[in-house]
Each structure stands twice: as structure tokens, then as C-alpha cells.
Amino acid sequence: MKKKLLISSIFALVLLTGCGTTEETLNCTKTEYDEDGYKTTDTMVVKYKNNIVTSVSETNVSEIDSSIMDMTLSFGNLFAEKLSEIDGINVKYTKVNEKTLQFTIDVDYSKVELDKVKQILGDAYDEKQASMYTKNIKLDTFKNDILNNYTCE
């Protein structure tokens, strides 16, 4: 009898605590320098549950030539405006200072639709980046497709 009660209690505890259903976070960073010595630091915060990516927040901080800042910011804002039309995606470009630009994108995989991304991006859509916008993507696939060359913890 005690054994049945113990087993029942353990089973109930597992159900109540949601064993294996806790959302976890993977923090990844990559720093690169272009041929002119400008630094780009990219950080991704990947949230996942049961090995399925649920959301991604990416922040990219790039040094650029100040003479192209306004043009780059204008282009970035057009891109951000179009991509932000997609439910589940929020994109923002901001000027940090005269030579630093910040790009942020938040993707909520419970809402985003890959077909909408393809439609909005048109010829700019890159099949290699499909994992960034694909629902029910496994963490290992996301790591292989998107987080190559990142340091993650």
C-alpha cells in the first residue's frame, strides 16, 4: 500500500511540476571584424522548451563608416518596417553614435509564419536563414543553421 502511495505521489509530483516543460535559455555571442577593421558583435538569446525553439532575441551592434551611417540607417529602417509587419516579428534599427548602429530582432515562434517572411522579403529571402523563421525548429537544427561560429552558454 505504501509503495502504491509513493508511486502515485511521485507521478502526481511529476505532473504538477511539469517535468521537462521548463523553458530554458541559451545565450550566444559572435564578434567579427570586417576588412576595414570595423567590429560587429552579435548576441542571440534563444529560448526553448522540450528541445523546440520558442523565441529568439538578437542584438547586433556594428561599427560602420560614419559617411554611410544615414544611408545604412534608412535602409535598415525600411527593412525593419516591412519585417515588423509579420505577426511574431519585431525589428528595430537605431543609431548608437556616429559610427555605431544597433539592430534588434525578436521572433516569437508561436506566431511567425515562414510564408509571410518569404513574401515580404521577396528576392532578399535567403534559404540558408530559414531556420530563423521556422516554427517548431529543433534546438540542434537552429544551432547548426544559425549559431555556427557563435560561442554559446
Tab-separated table of C-alpha atoms in Angstrom:
chain	number	residue	atom	x	y	z
A	1	MET	CA	0.000	0.000	0.000
A	2	LYS	CA	2.783	2.417	0.932
A	3	LYS	CA	4.540	1.552	-2.321
A	4	LYS	CA	1.420	2.438	-4.370
A	5	LEU	CA	1.029	5.688	-2.444
A	6	LEU	CA	4.690	6.557	-3.017
A	7	ILE	CA	4.439	5.811	-6.756
A	8	SER	CA	1.190	7.799	-7.002
A	9	SER	CA	2.782	10.714	-5.142
A	10	ILE	CA	5.815	10.720	-7.432
A	11	PHE	CA	3.607	10.539	-10.524
A	12	ALA	CA	1.459	13.436	-9.241
A	13	LEU	CA	4.578	15.465	-8.448
A	14	VAL	CA	5.922	14.932	-11.958
A	15	LEU	CA	2.605	16.041	-13.459
A	16	LEU	CA	2.299	19.084	-11.221
A	17	THR	CA	5.865	20.275	-11.706
A	18	GLY	CA	5.705	19.773	-15.458
A	19	CYS	CA	8.857	17.721	-15.663
A	20	GLY	CA	10.634	18.606	-18.889
A	21	THR	CA	8.396	21.574	-19.701
A	22	THR	CA	10.540	24.338	-18.228
A	23	GLU	CA	11.632	26.939	-20.747
A	24	GLU	CA	15.404	27.173	-20.931
A	25	THR	CA	17.701	29.854	-22.324
A	26	LEU	CA	20.805	29.643	-24.488
A	27	ASN	CA	22.968	32.794	-24.725
A	28	CYS	CA	25.240	33.034	-27.765
A	29	THR	CA	27.707	35.671	-28.937
A	30	LYS	CA	29.847	36.205	-32.009
A	31	THR	CA	32.330	39.022	-32.635
A	32	GLU	CA	33.790	39.699	-36.062
A	33	TYR	CA	35.906	42.355	-37.742
A	34	ASP	CA	35.497	43.296	-41.385
A	35	GLU	CA	38.358	44.015	-43.814
A	36	ASP	CA	38.388	47.691	-42.716
A	37	GLY	CA	38.677	46.771	-39.022
A	38	TYR	CA	35.092	47.603	-38.062
A	39	LYS	CA	33.774	45.446	-35.238
A	40	THR	CA	30.410	43.648	-35.189
A	41	THR	CA	29.118	41.937	-32.068
A	42	ASP	CA	26.062	39.741	-32.445
A	43	THR	CA	24.225	38.324	-29.437
A	44	MET	CA	21.357	35.833	-29.574
A	45	VAL	CA	19.178	34.799	-26.675
A	46	VAL	CA	17.422	31.589	-27.674
A	47	LYS	CA	14.569	30.330	-25.542
A	48	TYR	CA	13.477	26.739	-25.960
A	49	LYS	CA	11.194	24.179	-24.395
A	50	ASN	CA	11.428	20.414	-24.885
A	51	ASN	CA	14.254	20.989	-27.415
A	52	ILE	CA	11.993	23.237	-29.587
A	53	VAL	CA	12.947	26.911	-30.053
A	54	THR	CA	10.145	29.158	-28.758
A	55	SER	CA	11.687	32.606	-29.255
A	56	VAL	CA	14.864	34.382	-30.280
A	57	SER	CA	16.089	37.865	-29.433
A	58	GLU	CA	19.049	39.009	-31.487
A	59	THR	CA	21.037	42.196	-30.916
A	60	ASN	CA	23.665	43.189	-33.448
A	61	VAL	CA	25.956	46.138	-32.724
A	62	SER	CA	28.084	47.175	-35.702
A	63	GLU	CA	30.709	49.823	-36.203
A	64	ILE	CA	30.412	51.397	-39.645
A	65	ASP	CA	31.958	54.241	-41.602
A	66	SER	CA	30.232	57.419	-40.408
A	67	SER	CA	29.867	58.622	-44.016
A	68	ILE	CA	27.355	55.816	-44.730
A	69	MET	CA	25.511	55.912	-41.397
A	70	ASP	CA	22.413	57.781	-42.609
A	71	MET	CA	22.030	55.648	-45.736
A	72	THR	CA	22.519	52.413	-43.777
A	73	LEU	CA	20.062	53.511	-41.089
A	74	SER	CA	17.448	54.477	-43.704
A	75	PHE	CA	17.773	51.142	-45.481
A	76	GLY	CA	17.684	49.281	-42.161
A	77	ASN	CA	14.539	51.087	-41.062
A	78	LEU	CA	12.786	50.195	-44.345
A	79	PHE	CA	13.744	46.551	-43.816
A	80	ALA	CA	12.621	46.699	-40.171
A	81	GLU	CA	9.301	48.263	-41.070
A	82	LYS	CA	8.490	45.554	-43.631
A	83	LEU	CA	9.606	42.632	-41.474
A	84	SER	CA	7.765	44.000	-38.424
A	85	GLU	CA	4.515	43.718	-40.420
A	86	ILE	CA	4.738	39.964	-39.805
A	87	ASP	CA	2.964	38.822	-36.663
A	88	GLY	CA	5.559	37.496	-34.214
A	89	ILE	CA	8.491	39.551	-35.531
A	90	ASN	CA	9.689	42.878	-34.175
A	91	VAL	CA	12.707	44.583	-35.774
A	92	LYS	CA	14.376	47.858	-34.884
A	93	TYR	CA	17.425	49.760	-36.144
A	94	THR	CA	18.911	52.522	-34.011
A	95	LYS	CA	21.896	54.819	-34.272
A	96	VAL	CA	24.014	54.383	-31.139
A	97	ASN	CA	26.526	57.077	-32.091
A	98	GLU	CA	28.168	58.499	-35.242
A	99	LYS	CA	29.811	55.184	-36.144
A	100	THR	CA	27.743	52.525	-34.357
A	101	LEU	CA	24.446	51.022	-35.482
A	102	GLN	CA	22.303	48.608	-33.465
A	103	PHE	CA	19.875	46.126	-34.984
A	104	THR	CA	17.468	44.109	-32.832
A	105	ILE	CA	15.033	41.406	-33.866
A	106	ASP	CA	12.655	39.451	-31.680
A	107	VAL	CA	10.974	36.363	-33.107
A	108	ASP	CA	8.063	34.640	-31.344
A	109	TYR	CA	7.768	31.205	-32.957
A	110	SER	CA	4.213	30.686	-31.757
A	111	LYS	CA	3.092	33.441	-34.153
A	112	VAL	CA	5.533	33.759	-37.063
A	113	GLU	CA	4.687	32.309	-40.496
A	114	LEU	CA	7.566	31.398	-42.831
A	115	ASP	CA	5.442	32.013	-45.943
A	116	LYS	CA	4.831	35.606	-44.812
A	117	VAL	CA	8.574	36.101	-44.324
A	118	LYS	CA	9.247	34.812	-47.850
A	119	GLN	CA	6.506	37.029	-49.271
A	120	ILE	CA	7.722	40.206	-47.555
A	121	LEU	CA	11.427	39.655	-48.221
A	122	GLY	CA	10.935	38.531	-51.817
A	123	ASP	CA	14.303	38.228	-53.594
A	124	ALA	CA	16.107	39.197	-50.377
A	125	TYR	CA	14.924	35.972	-48.707
A	126	ASP	CA	17.868	33.663	-48.017
A	127	GLU	CA	17.013	29.947	-47.769
A	128	LYS	CA	20.058	29.479	-45.512
A	129	GLN	CA	18.367	31.643	-42.876
A	130	ALA	CA	15.011	29.804	-42.979
A	131	SER	CA	15.614	28.334	-39.519
A	132	MET	CA	15.446	31.845	-38.073
A	133	TYR	CA	11.751	31.988	-39.036
A	134	THR	CA	10.585	28.344	-38.902
A	135	LYS	CA	8.047	27.161	-36.313
A	136	ASN	CA	8.804	24.012	-34.303
A	137	ILE	CA	12.504	24.170	-35.152
A	138	LYS	CA	14.607	21.837	-33.036
A	139	LEU	CA	17.348	23.472	-30.993
A	140	ASP	CA	20.086	21.351	-32.624
A	141	THR	CA	18.914	22.348	-36.112
A	142	PHE	CA	18.812	26.016	-35.078
A	143	LYS	CA	22.341	25.732	-33.670
A	144	ASN	CA	23.650	24.125	-36.866
A	145	ASP	CA	21.867	26.525	-39.228
A	146	ILE	CA	22.079	29.836	-37.382
A	147	LEU	CA	24.525	29.644	-34.484
A	148	ASN	CA	27.518	28.385	-36.426
A	149	ASN	CA	30.632	30.291	-35.210
A	150	TYR	CA	28.856	31.589	-32.096
A	151	THR	CA	30.040	30.902	-28.564
A	152	CYS	CA	27.091	29.657	-26.525
A	153	GLU	CA	26.487	29.033	-22.851
